[in-house]
């Protein structure tokens, strides 16, 4: 029968029936209802709304679901282990860079052709700001080249 509130461990579905499972919808414990979109601060995973995505899964703000790297929701995003979220810009503290190869926020770029750009917080083949130079010793874009290296404005490298 139609109800206003369901008993514990049951969820109100869209037709106002109490169900013990919400599949294919998400069971939201904050509202005790079956929903397409989990409440703010929770993430859909395995037909449940949970407060933190499980290890190697990251929250996606658009649909409030958890996704792993194999099922990346948007190819322009990076998995941020600090926030457990999919982000367009990686954390500044500690400083991480978006790696297009792995789609993760990393402390150092994995591909030998890429440098960590502190301006964009991305792994790039050249620095985004012409005032910076590619430092081959640290693999980071720097304002001042390390001792023994000189800035080459023709190619943007130390």
Coordinates of C-alpha atoms in Angstrom, one line a residue:
X1 CA 0.0 0.0 0.0
X2 CA 1.1 3.6 -0.4
X3 CA 2.9 5.1 2.5
X4 CA 4.5 8.3 3.7
X5 CA 7.4 6.7 5.7
X6 CA 8.8 3.2 5.4
X7 CA 9.9 1.1 8.3
X8 CA 13.6 0.7 9.0
X9 CA 15.7 -1.1 6.3
X10 CA 13.0 -0.3 3.7
X11 CA 12.9 2.4 1.1
X12 CA 10.1 4.3 -0.6
X13 CA 10.1 3.7 -4.3
X14 CA 8.7 6.2 -6.9
X15 CA 5.2 4.6 -6.6
X16 CA 5.3 5.1 -2.8
X17 CA 5.7 1.4 -2.1
X18 CA 8.1 0.2 0.6
X19 CA 10.9 -2.0 -0.8
X20 CA 13.9 -3.8 0.8
X21 CA 16.0 -3.2 -2.3
X22 CA 16.0 -0.3 -4.9
X23 CA 17.7 -1.9 -7.9
X24 CA 18.1 -0.4 -10.5
X25 CA 17.8 2.8 -8.4
X26 CA 19.9 3.8 -5.5
X27 CA 18.8 3.2 -1.8
X28 CA 19.3 6.5 -0.1
X29 CA 19.5 6.2 3.7
X30 CA 19.2 9.9 4.3
X31 CA 15.8 10.1 2.7
X32 CA 14.8 6.4 3.1
X33 CA 13.8 6.4 -0.6
X34 CA 14.8 4.8 -3.9
X35 CA 16.4 7.5 -6.1
X36 CA 18.3 8.2 -9.4
X37 CA 20.4 10.9 -7.6
X38 CA 21.9 10.3 -4.2
X39 CA 21.6 13.1 -1.6
X40 CA 24.4 15.7 -1.5
X41 CA 27.5 14.3 0.1
X42 CA 26.7 10.7 -0.8
X43 CA 27.7 8.6 -3.8
X44 CA 25.9 5.8 -5.6
X45 CA 27.6 2.5 -5.6
X46 CA 26.2 -1.0 -5.9
X47 CA 22.6 0.4 -5.7
X48 CA 23.3 2.1 -2.4
X49 CA 24.1 5.8 -1.5
X50 CA 27.3 5.8 0.5
X51 CA 29.3 8.5 2.2
X52 CA 32.7 7.6 0.7
X53 CA 33.5 5.7 -2.5
X54 CA 35.3 2.4 -2.0
X55 CA 39.1 2.2 -2.7
X56 CA 40.0 2.9 -6.4
X57 CA 36.6 4.5 -7.0
X58 CA 36.0 8.2 -7.2
X59 CA 32.9 10.4 -6.8
X60 CA 31.6 12.1 -9.9
X61 CA 29.7 15.4 -9.0
X62 CA 27.5 15.3 -12.1
X63 CA 25.5 12.2 -11.3
X64 CA 26.8 11.5 -7.7
X65 CA 28.0 8.0 -8.5
X66 CA 31.3 6.2 -7.9
X67 CA 33.5 5.3 -10.9
X68 CA 36.8 3.6 -11.2
X69 CA 39.4 4.4 -13.8
X70 CA 38.2 1.6 -16.2
X71 CA 34.8 3.3 -16.3
X72 CA 35.9 7.0 -16.3
X73 CA 32.8 9.2 -16.6
X74 CA 34.5 11.9 -18.7
X75 CA 37.9 11.6 -20.5
X76 CA 38.9 15.1 -19.4
X77 CA 38.9 14.2 -15.7
X78 CA 41.5 12.9 -13.3
X79 CA 41.1 10.5 -10.3
X80 CA 42.2 12.5 -7.2
X81 CA 43.3 10.2 -4.4
X82 CA 43.4 13.2 -2.0
X83 CA 39.7 14.1 -2.4
X84 CA 38.4 10.7 -3.7
X85 CA 36.8 12.7 -6.5
X86 CA 37.0 13.0 -10.3
X87 CA 38.5 16.5 -10.9
X88 CA 39.5 18.7 -13.8
X89 CA 42.3 20.3 -11.7
X90 CA 44.4 18.2 -9.3
X91 CA 45.1 19.2 -5.7
X92 CA 47.5 22.0 -5.0
X93 CA 48.4 20.8 -1.5
X94 CA 50.2 18.6 -1.9
X95 CA 50.9 19.5 -5.4
X96 CA 49.7 16.9 -8.0
X97 CA 49.4 17.0 -11.8
X98 CA 46.8 15.5 -14.1
X99 CA 48.3 12.7 -16.1
X100 CA 46.4 12.1 -19.4
X101 CA 48.1 8.6 -19.7
X102 CA 46.7 7.2 -16.5
X103 CA 43.8 9.7 -15.9
X104 CA 45.1 10.1 -12.3
X105 CA 46.5 13.0 -10.3
X106 CA 50.1 12.2 -9.8
X107 CA 53.0 13.8 -7.9
X108 CA 55.3 13.2 -10.9
X109 CA 54.5 12.7 -14.6
X110 CA 54.9 9.1 -15.7
X111 CA 55.6 9.6 -19.4
X112 CA 59.2 10.6 -20.0
X113 CA 58.1 13.1 -22.7
X114 CA 55.9 15.0 -20.2
X115 CA 56.7 17.7 -17.6
X116 CA 54.8 18.8 -14.6
X117 CA 53.3 22.3 -15.3
X118 CA 52.8 24.1 -12.0
X119 CA 50.5 26.7 -13.7
X120 CA 47.9 24.3 -15.1
X121 CA 48.7 21.3 -12.7
X122 CA 48.8 19.1 -15.8
X123 CA 51.5 16.8 -17.4
X124 CA 52.4 18.6 -20.6
X125 CA 55.1 18.4 -23.3
X126 CA 55.8 22.1 -23.0
X127 CA 55.2 24.7 -20.3
X128 CA 51.9 26.6 -20.7
X129 CA 53.6 29.9 -19.6
X130 CA 56.5 31.2 -21.8
X131 CA 58.2 32.5 -18.7
X132 CA 58.8 28.9 -17.5
X133 CA 61.4 26.4 -18.7
X134 CA 61.4 22.6 -18.8
X135 CA 63.8 21.4 -16.2
X136 CA 65.2 18.0 -17.3
X137 CA 66.5 17.2 -13.8
X138 CA 63.1 17.5 -12.0
X139 CA 60.7 17.1 -14.9
X140 CA 58.9 20.3 -13.7
X141 CA 58.3 23.6 -15.4
X142 CA 60.5 26.2 -13.5
X143 CA 61.1 29.9 -13.6
X144 CA 64.8 29.5 -13.0
X145 CA 66.9 26.7 -14.4
X146 CA 69.0 24.6 -11.9
X147 CA 72.7 25.3 -11.4
X148 CA 74.6 24.2 -14.5
X149 CA 71.7 24.7 -16.8
X150 CA 70.7 27.8 -18.8
X151 CA 67.3 28.9 -20.1
X152 CA 66.8 28.5 -23.8
X153 CA 63.9 30.8 -24.9
X154 CA 64.0 29.2 -28.4
X155 CA 62.7 25.9 -27.2
X156 CA 61.5 26.6 -23.7
X157 CA 64.0 24.2 -22.1
X158 CA 66.8 24.4 -19.6

